[in-house]
Short mmCIF file of C-alpha atoms in Angstrom, two decimals:
data_model
loop_
_atom_site.label_atom_id
_atom_site.label_comp_id
_atom_site.label_asym_id
_atom_site.label_seq_id
_atom_site.Cartn_x
_atom_site.Cartn_y
_atom_site.Cartn_z
CA UNK A 1 13.34 5.42 22.23
CA UNK A 2 13.85 4.41 18.60
CA UNK A 3 11.61 6.08 16.02
CA UNK A 4 11.58 2.97 13.84
CA UNK A 5 10.71 -0.69 14.29
CA UNK A 6 14.19 -1.68 13.06
CA UNK A 7 17.15 -0.30 11.14
CA UNK A 8 15.84 -1.67 7.83
CA UNK A 9 13.25 1.08 7.61
CA UNK A 10 15.87 3.83 7.38
CA UNK A 11 18.49 2.14 5.20
CA UNK A 12 19.82 3.55 1.96
CA UNK A 13 17.26 2.91 -0.83
CA UNK A 14 19.98 1.59 -3.11
CA UNK A 15 21.05 -0.96 -0.51
CA UNK A 16 17.42 -2.05 -0.07
CA UNK A 17 16.93 -2.49 -3.81
CA UNK A 18 20.20 -4.42 -4.15
CA UNK A 19 19.14 -6.82 -1.39
CA UNK A 20 15.67 -7.34 -2.89
CA UNK A 21 17.15 -8.10 -6.30
CA UNK A 22 19.63 -10.49 -4.67
CA UNK A 23 16.80 -12.32 -2.92
CA UNK A 24 14.42 -12.33 -5.89
CA UNK A 25 16.08 -15.01 -8.08
CA UNK A 26 16.45 -17.25 -5.04
CA UNK A 27 12.72 -16.91 -4.34
CA UNK A 28 11.84 -17.64 -7.96
CA UNK A 29 14.02 -20.77 -7.92
CA UNK A 30 12.49 -21.84 -4.60
CA UNK A 31 8.98 -21.43 -5.99
CA UNK A 32 9.83 -23.43 -9.11
CA UNK A 33 11.30 -26.28 -7.05
CA UNK A 34 8.78 -26.46 -4.23
CA UNK A 35 5.47 -25.14 -5.61
CA UNK A 36 3.78 -27.24 -8.28
CA UNK A 37 1.78 -24.21 -9.40
CA UNK A 38 4.87 -22.14 -10.09
CA UNK A 39 6.67 -25.09 -11.63
CA UNK A 40 3.97 -24.78 -14.32
CA UNK A 41 3.50 -20.98 -14.36
CA UNK A 42 7.26 -20.33 -14.55
CA UNK A 43 8.20 -23.33 -16.68
CA UNK A 44 11.26 -22.57 -18.77
CA UNK A 45 12.17 -19.44 -16.78
CA UNK A 46 15.82 -19.10 -15.78
CA UNK A 47 15.51 -18.08 -12.14
CA UNK A 48 19.05 -16.67 -12.03
CA UNK A 49 18.10 -14.21 -14.77
CA UNK A 50 15.24 -12.73 -12.71
CA UNK A 51 17.53 -10.34 -10.88
CA UNK A 52 16.06 -6.99 -11.93
CA UNK A 53 12.69 -5.28 -12.08
CA UNK A 54 12.79 -5.36 -15.87
CA UNK A 55 13.22 -9.13 -15.80
CA UNK A 56 10.49 -9.53 -13.17
CA UNK A 57 8.09 -7.49 -15.32
CA UNK A 58 8.37 -10.10 -18.09
CA UNK A 59 6.90 -12.85 -15.87
CA UNK A 60 3.14 -13.54 -15.97
CA UNK A 61 0.81 -11.97 -13.42
CA UNK A 62 -1.21 -14.48 -11.39
CA UNK A 63 -4.46 -12.96 -10.19
CA UNK A 64 -6.64 -14.09 -7.31
CA UNK A 65 -9.26 -15.49 -9.71
CA UNK A 66 -6.59 -17.73 -11.26
CA UNK A 67 -5.41 -18.87 -7.84
CA UNK A 68 -9.00 -19.78 -6.98
CA UNK A 69 -9.46 -21.72 -10.21
CA UNK A 70 -6.27 -23.70 -9.57
CA UNK A 71 -7.44 -24.46 -6.05
CA UNK A 72 -10.83 -25.63 -7.31
CA UNK A 73 -9.26 -27.82 -9.98
CA UNK A 74 -6.99 -29.57 -7.46
CA UNK A 75 -9.18 -29.43 -4.37
CA UNK A 76 -9.10 -33.18 -3.68
CA UNK A 77 -5.33 -33.53 -3.96
CA UNK A 78 -4.16 -30.12 -2.76
CA UNK A 79 -6.59 -27.48 -1.41
CA UNK A 80 -3.91 -24.79 -1.90
CA UNK A 81 -3.75 -25.38 -5.66
CA UNK A 82 -0.03 -26.10 -5.63
CA UNK A 83 0.99 -22.64 -4.35
CA UNK A 84 2.00 -23.57 -0.80
CA UNK A 85 5.42 -25.11 -0.16
CA UNK A 86 4.33 -26.41 3.25
CA UNK A 87 2.86 -29.71 4.42
CA UNK A 88 0.39 -30.08 7.27
CA UNK A 89 1.96 -30.32 10.69
CA UNK A 90 4.19 -28.16 12.88
CA UNK A 91 5.32 -25.98 9.95
CA UNK A 92 1.69 -25.13 9.09
CA UNK A 93 0.10 -24.17 12.42
CA UNK A 94 -3.11 -22.77 10.91
CA UNK A 95 -5.15 -22.89 7.71
CA UNK A 96 -7.65 -20.15 6.80
CA UNK A 97 -10.57 -19.71 4.43
CA UNK A 98 -11.37 -16.46 2.61
CA UNK A 99 -14.45 -15.92 0.43
CA UNK A 100 -14.39 -18.14 -2.66
CA UNK A 101 -13.44 -20.17 -0.73
CA UNK A 102 -9.72 -19.57 -1.07
CA UNK A 103 -7.61 -21.50 1.43
CA UNK A 104 -4.43 -19.92 2.81
CA UNK A 105 -1.71 -21.60 4.85
CA UNK A 106 0.11 -19.97 7.73
CA UNK A 107 3.79 -20.69 8.18
CA UNK A 108 5.93 -20.45 11.31
CA UNK A 109 8.26 -17.79 12.59
CA UNK A 110 8.00 -14.63 14.63
CA UNK A 111 5.54 -12.13 13.10
CA UNK A 112 4.83 -14.36 10.09
CA UNK A 113 2.58 -11.69 8.55
CA UNK A 114 5.18 -8.91 9.15
CA UNK A 115 2.73 -6.51 10.82
CA UNK A 116 5.03 -5.48 13.67
CA UNK A 117 6.37 -2.45 11.84
CA UNK A 118 2.83 -1.21 11.09
CA UNK A 119 1.93 -1.54 14.78
CA UNK A 120 5.08 0.31 15.78
CA UNK A 121 4.45 3.10 13.28
CA UNK A 122 0.94 3.48 14.76
CA UNK A 123 2.47 4.07 18.21
CA UNK A 124 1.93 0.62 19.74
CA UNK A 125 4.66 -0.16 22.29
CA UNK A 126 5.86 -3.02 24.44
CA UNK A 127 3.83 -3.59 27.61
CA UNK A 128 0.58 -2.24 26.20
CA UNK A 129 -2.69 -4.14 25.75
CA UNK A 130 -4.30 -4.30 22.30
CA UNK A 131 -8.04 -4.85 21.97
CA UNK A 132 -8.18 -6.99 18.81
CA UNK A 133 -11.61 -6.74 17.17
CA UNK A 134 -10.88 -8.62 13.97
CA UNK A 135 -12.71 -11.91 13.50
CA UNK A 136 -11.08 -15.04 14.88
CA UNK A 137 -13.39 -17.13 12.72
CA UNK A 138 -11.99 -18.83 9.57
CA UNK A 139 -10.21 -15.77 8.17
CA UNK A 140 -6.69 -14.68 9.22
CA UNK A 141 -7.37 -11.02 10.03
CA UNK A 142 -7.27 -11.40 13.81
CA UNK A 143 -4.16 -13.56 13.72
CA UNK A 144 -2.42 -11.15 11.35
CA UNK A 145 -2.91 -8.32 13.84
CA UNK A 146 -2.17 -10.49 16.87
CA UNK A 147 1.21 -11.55 15.47
CA UNK A 148 2.13 -7.90 14.89
CA UNK A 149 1.11 -6.93 18.41
CA UNK A 150 3.25 -9.69 19.87
CA UNK A 151 6.16 -8.58 17.68
CA UNK A 152 6.23 -5.17 19.40
CA UNK A 153 5.75 -6.72 22.84
CA UNK A 154 2.04 -6.09 23.36
CA UNK A 155 -0.51 -8.31 25.06
CA UNK A 156 -3.73 -9.01 23.16
CA UNK A 157 -7.37 -9.27 24.18
CA UNK A 158 -9.15 -11.41 21.52
CA UNK A 159 -12.34 -9.38 21.28
CA UNK A 160 -13.39 -10.51 17.82
CA UNK A 161 -16.58 -9.04 16.39
CA UNK A 162 -20.05 -8.63 17.90
CA UNK A 163 -21.12 -8.76 21.56
CA UNK A 164 -20.62 -5.00 21.79
CA UNK A 165 -21.68 -4.62 25.42
CA UNK A 166 -19.34 -7.36 26.62
CA UNK A 167 -16.51 -5.80 24.62
CA UNK A 168 -17.16 -2.41 26.20
CA UNK A 169 -17.08 -3.99 29.64
CA UNK A 170 -13.74 -5.60 28.86
CA UNK A 171 -12.33 -2.29 27.60
CA UNK A 172 -13.54 -0.44 30.70
CA UNK A 173 -12.05 -3.00 33.07
CA UNK A 174 -8.87 -4.08 31.25
CA UNK A 175 -7.99 -0.55 30.09
CA UNK A 176 -6.31 -1.38 26.74
CA UNK A 177 -4.19 1.36 25.23
CA UNK A 178 -4.84 0.38 21.61
CA UNK A 179 -7.39 -1.04 19.19
CA UNK A 180 -6.95 -3.25 16.13
CA UNK A 181 -9.87 -3.93 13.81
CA UNK A 182 -12.07 -2.33 11.19
CA UNK A 183 -12.83 1.38 11.45
CA UNK A 184 -16.56 0.69 11.22
CA UNK A 185 -16.55 -1.52 14.33
CA UNK A 186 -14.44 0.98 16.22
CA UNK A 187 -17.10 3.58 15.48
CA UNK A 188 -19.79 1.22 16.77
CA UNK A 189 -17.83 0.76 20.00
CA UNK A 190 -17.31 4.51 20.46
CA UNK A 191 -20.94 5.38 19.77
CA UNK A 192 -22.23 2.60 22.05
CA UNK A 193 -19.85 3.73 24.79
CA UNK A 194 -21.21 7.28 24.57
CA UNK A 195 -24.77 5.94 24.68
CA UNK A 196 -24.18 3.71 27.71
CA UNK A 197 -21.63 5.81 29.56
CA UNK A 198 -18.93 3.12 29.29
CA UNK A 199 -15.40 4.32 29.99
CA UNK A 200 -13.15 3.55 27.01
CA UNK A 201 -10.86 6.53 27.59
CA UNK A 202 -7.77 4.33 27.88
CA UNK A 203 -7.96 3.47 24.16
CA UNK A 204 -6.14 6.33 22.43
CA UNK A 205 -4.71 4.77 19.28
CA UNK A 206 -5.82 2.31 16.64
CA UNK A 207 -4.50 0.37 13.67
CA UNK A 208 -7.28 -0.43 11.25
CA UNK A 209 -7.62 -2.50 8.09
CA UNK A 210 -10.10 -4.40 5.99
CA UNK A 211 -12.01 -1.24 5.01
CA UNK A 212 -11.33 2.23 3.69
CA UNK A 213 -10.93 4.99 6.27
CA UNK A 214 -12.53 8.18 4.89
CA UNK A 215 -10.86 11.43 6.02
CA UNK A 216 -14.11 12.51 7.68
CA UNK A 217 -14.15 9.37 9.83
CA UNK A 218 -10.49 9.78 10.78
CA UNK A 219 -11.31 13.33 11.90
CA UNK A 220 -14.31 12.10 13.88
CA UNK A 221 -12.12 9.57 15.72
CA UNK A 222 -9.59 12.31 16.49
CA UNK A 223 -12.40 14.38 18.01
CA UNK A 224 -13.12 11.40 20.28
CA UNK A 225 -9.47 11.30 21.33
CA UNK A 226 -8.41 8.31 19.21
CA UNK A 227 -5.59 8.58 16.67
CA UNK A 228 -6.23 6.10 13.86
CA UNK A 229 -3.72 4.67 11.39
CA UNK A 230 -4.37 2.39 8.42
CA UNK A 231 -2.63 -0.82 7.40
CA UNK A 232 -2.78 -2.49 4.00
CA UNK A 233 -2.59 -6.27 4.31
CA UNK A 234 -4.14 -9.26 2.56
CA UNK A 235 -4.75 -12.84 3.58
CA UNK A 236 -2.49 -14.03 0.76
CA UNK A 237 0.44 -11.66 1.18
CA UNK A 238 0.43 -10.34 4.75
CA UNK A 239 1.35 -6.69 5.32
CA UNK A 240 2.05 -4.69 2.17
CA UNK A 241 2.15 -1.09 3.42
CA UNK A 242 1.32 1.03 6.44
CA UNK A 243 0.69 4.61 7.51
CA UNK A 244 3.10 6.58 9.65
CA UNK A 245 2.72 9.66 11.85
CA UNK A 246 3.30 11.80 8.74
CA UNK A 247 -0.01 10.58 7.25
CA UNK A 248 1.42 11.02 3.76
CA UNK A 249 0.50 7.86 1.91
CA UNK A 250 1.62 4.40 3.02
CA UNK A 251 5.19 3.08 3.31
CA UNK A 252 5.92 -0.32 1.76
CA UNK A 253 6.83 -3.25 3.99
CA UNK A 254 10.50 -4.18 3.72
CA UNK A 255 10.21 -7.68 2.20
CA UNK A 256 7.74 -7.11 -0.63
CA UNK A 257 8.45 -6.08 -4.21
CA UNK A 258 5.64 -3.92 -5.52
CA UNK A 259 4.71 -3.08 -9.10
CA UNK A 260 1.85 -0.97 -10.44
CA UNK A 261 0.43 -2.31 -13.72
CA UNK A 262 -2.32 -1.32 -16.10
CA UNK A 263 -5.48 -3.21 -15.02
CA UNK A 264 -6.02 -6.42 -16.96
CA UNK A 265 -2.36 -6.60 -18.01
CA UNK A 266 1.11 -7.11 -16.59
CA UNK A 267 2.37 -3.87 -18.14
CA UNK A 268 4.00 -1.39 -15.79
CA UNK A 269 2.66 2.16 -15.60
CA UNK A 270 4.71 5.27 -14.86
CA UNK A 271 5.26 6.30 -11.26
CA UNK A 272 2.30 8.38 -10.13
CA UNK A 273 -0.14 6.72 -12.51
CA UNK A 274 -2.95 4.73 -10.90
CA UNK A 275 -2.98 1.01 -11.67
CA UNK A 276 -3.29 -2.45 -10.15
CA UNK A 277 -1.05 -3.41 -7.25
CA UNK A 278 1.05 -6.47 -8.14
CA UNK A 279 3.23 -7.95 -5.41
CA UNK A 280 6.06 -10.47 -5.17
CA UNK A 281 6.73 -11.67 -1.64
CA UNK A 282 9.89 -13.15 -0.20
CA UNK A 283 7.86 -15.53 1.99
CA UNK A 284 9.21 -19.06 1.36
CA UNK A 285 6.08 -20.73 2.78
CA UNK A 286 3.74 -19.13 0.25
CA UNK A 287 5.95 -17.73 -2.51
CA UNK A 288 3.58 -15.64 -4.59
CA UNK A 289 5.35 -14.24 -7.66
CA UNK A 290 3.75 -11.23 -9.41
CA UNK A 291 0.47 -11.73 -7.59
CA UNK A 292 -2.26 -9.37 -8.75
CA UNK A 293 -4.14 -8.08 -5.72
CA UNK A 294 -6.99 -6.53 -7.72
CA UNK A 295 -6.48 -3.28 -5.77
CA UNK A 296 -5.74 0.10 -7.32
CA UNK A 297 -3.03 2.43 -6.07
CA UNK A 298 -0.16 4.62 -7.26
CA UNK A 299 3.43 5.32 -6.25
CA UNK A 300 4.07 8.61 -4.43
CA UNK A 301 7.27 10.56 -5.08
CA UNK A 302 9.85 11.10 -2.37
CA UNK A 303 10.25 9.41 0.99
CA UNK A 304 8.39 9.60 4.27
CA UNK A 305 9.15 12.58 6.56
CA UNK A 306 9.52 10.12 9.45
CA UNK A 307 12.84 8.91 8.02
CA UNK A 308 11.50 5.68 6.54
CA UNK A 309 13.12 5.45 3.13
CA UNK A 310 11.06 2.78 1.37
CA UNK A 311 8.71 3.54 -1.51
CA UNK A 312 5.34 5.07 -0.63
CA UNK A 313 1.98 4.42 -2.25
CA UNK A 314 -1.26 6.37 -2.03
CA UNK A 315 -3.08 3.53 -0.32
CA UNK A 316 -6.18 1.66 -1.47
CA UNK A 317 -7.90 3.51 -4.33
CA UNK A 318 -10.54 1.01 -5.46
CA UNK A 319 -10.71 -2.27 -7.34
CA UNK A 320 -8.95 -3.04 -10.62
CA UNK A 321 -11.37 -5.71 -11.86
CA UNK A 322 -13.80 -3.55 -13.82
CA UNK A 323 -15.35 -6.33 -15.90
CA UNK A 324 -18.68 -5.07 -17.24
CA UNK A 325 -21.55 -6.71 -19.11
CA UNK A 326 -22.43 -4.77 -22.27
CA UNK A 327 -25.31 -5.87 -24.48
CA UNK A 328 -25.20 -9.29 -22.86
CA UNK A 329 -21.44 -9.74 -23.34
CA UNK A 330 -18.76 -9.45 -20.67
CA UNK A 331 -15.97 -7.00 -21.53
CA UNK A 332 -12.75 -7.22 -19.51
CA UNK A 333 -9.96 -4.68 -18.87
CA UNK A 334 -7.57 -7.08 -20.58
CA UNK A 335 -9.57 -6.74 -23.81
CA UNK A 336 -9.21 -2.96 -23.70
CA UNK A 337 -5.47 -3.46 -23.29
CA UNK A 338 -5.43 -5.87 -26.26
CA UNK A 339 -7.05 -3.21 -28.44
CA UNK A 340 -4.61 -0.53 -27.32
CA UNK A 341 -1.56 -2.74 -27.98
CA UNK A 342 -2.46 -3.01 -31.65
CA UNK A 343 -1.74 0.67 -32.21
CA UNK A 344 1.64 2.20 -31.31
CA UNK A 345 0.03 5.65 -31.35
CA UNK A 346 -2.28 4.78 -28.46
CA UNK A 347 -0.93 5.97 -25.10
CA UNK A 348 -3.94 5.24 -22.92
CA UNK A 349 -7.48 3.94 -23.42
CA UNK A 350 -10.69 3.99 -21.41
CA UNK A 351 -13.93 2.27 -22.41
CA UNK A 352 -16.99 4.28 -21.35
CA UNK A 353 -20.40 2.60 -21.30
CA UNK A 354 -23.29 5.07 -21.26
CA UNK A 355 -27.00 5.13 -22.05
CA UNK A 356 -29.56 3.04 -20.21
CA UNK A 357 -29.66 -0.67 -19.50
CA UNK A 358 -30.68 -2.60 -22.64
CA UNK A 359 -29.65 0.45 -24.71
CA UNK A 360 -25.91 0.52 -24.09
CA UNK A 361 -23.60 2.98 -25.86
CA UNK A 362 -19.94 1.94 -25.89
CA UNK A 363 -17.21 4.51 -26.59
CA UNK A 364 -13.47 3.90 -26.43
CA UNK A 365 -11.76 7.13 -25.41
CA UNK A 366 -8.17 7.06 -26.59
CA UNK A 367 -5.19 9.28 -25.88
CA UNK A 368 -3.09 9.09 -29.05
CA UNK A 369 -0.01 10.70 -30.56
CA UNK A 370 0.28 11.18 -33.46
CA UNK A 371 -3.36 11.10 -34.59
CA UNK A 372 -2.96 9.61 -38.05
CA UNK A 373 -5.78 9.75 -40.57
CA UNK A 374 -8.23 6.91 -40.21
CA UNK A 375 -6.91 5.87 -36.79
CA UNK A 376 -10.37 6.03 -35.22
CA UNK A 377 -11.81 3.74 -37.91
CA UNK A 378 -9.01 1.20 -37.47
CA UNK A 379 -9.51 1.22 -33.69
CA UNK A 380 -13.25 0.72 -34.23
CA UNK A 381 -12.51 -2.42 -36.26
CA UNK A 382 -10.27 -3.69 -33.46
CA UNK A 383 -13.07 -3.12 -30.94
CA UNK A 384 -15.38 -5.36 -32.98
CA UNK A 385 -12.65 -7.95 -33.45
CA UNK A 386 -11.75 -8.20 -29.75
CA UNK A 387 -15.11 -7.66 -28.00
CA UNK A 388 -17.53 -8.81 -30.75
CA UNK A 389 -19.39 -5.54 -30.11
CA UNK A 390 -19.60 -2.27 -32.00
CA UNK A 391 -18.35 0.85 -30.30
CA UNK A 392 -17.46 4.42 -31.07
CA UNK A 393 -13.98 5.90 -30.81
CA UNK A 394 -13.06 9.31 -29.42
CA UNK A 395 -9.47 10.47 -30.00
CA UNK A 396 -8.00 12.69 -27.27
CA UNK A 397 -4.81 14.62 -26.66
CA UNK A 398 -2.27 13.04 -24.26
CA UNK A 399 -3.14 13.72 -20.60
CA UNK A 400 -6.87 14.11 -21.22
CA UNK A 401 -8.07 11.01 -19.36
CA UNK A 402 -8.33 11.00 -15.54
CA UNK A 403 -5.53 9.36 -13.55
CA UNK A 404 -7.83 7.07 -11.56
CA UNK A 405 -6.91 3.60 -12.84
CA UNK A 406 -10.21 3.07 -14.60
CA UNK A 407 -10.02 1.12 -17.84
CA UNK A 408 -13.77 0.52 -18.08
CA UNK A 409 -16.18 3.17 -16.80
CA UNK A 410 -19.81 2.23 -16.36
CA UNK A 411 -21.69 5.53 -16.77
CA UNK A 412 -25.11 4.03 -17.55
CA UNK A 413 -28.31 5.17 -15.93
CA UNK A 414 -29.83 2.52 -13.68
CA UNK A 415 -33.05 4.36 -12.84
#
């Protein structure tokens, strides 16, 4: 039995990168021609020149908030805001709504969301039954998992959410081998089964998503006889990364190009540094170019012990949008980046808000080298210029700030 979903997972990293960079300019050109949003966002860009990561990094980042605003502005004419290349009909079998609301189209093709390899890595195999407890209502989560299950040859029971007792009855009688859904609902099912004496012993593996899976909860599931793996997918992009049996970070999906940028900017950070996940997909139906997910993560060194050779990330590490109201004014991560860019000496900056509500103290902690005389005063002037607020400056040696992706830290007391 093969250890991998397909041969792509174990290919030479150089060959993978060459193929991605061959496909990238074609995707950019396709988006410019067939997506009115990207015709505007990428106006004047020579698609043929976007054939390297350096070139890609020069393109603007489009964040979810911007996608929502474009959708709202064009709601009457195009509910997708000009990002979809599809028209309603056979090539758009479903349309979904995520909070906002943001509307997402689904295209055609086997395993449209590319979740099959995550299912396979979690041990799902052809002929098994998957109990799918993601919601089948408005959002795509259930359909994302269902498509992956079908891709590995599984049958699916559409359990959805709620109706716990009926779900337990179905599990006891249908004997599914696997679960797909949130970890919190799986815990509800397990605890209710113990309370009622329901037999769910057939369900020995799970692929979860939509929520963080704390190590303590993973251990608890293992004690109940269920091995749980995590997937990282979004309604906009489909599968981005997935856990393997090694449980060492998450391996990237084969057809996404991932970048890690400093929150509030499009600037790349060094490998290992925490930042915002920015993704370019090769999906022609919904060609998102440098799409900012708003999630924090970091690249892990080396490759997966399972033989999968793609880049690994640490997984979900929090949210990148750290916008904070200070003395009645909103301060954004992008403003912190604007301040830092004004000074070549500044390597990294973190705005810390302390004190109590209505008595805010704002301090910009700055890693700098060299620390020239008067640098703190000049940075203080830039803080006032950019944020319209006064703040202190604390100069630090390189490497002093935590590697957690935070650009704005709210340390105020809310008692």
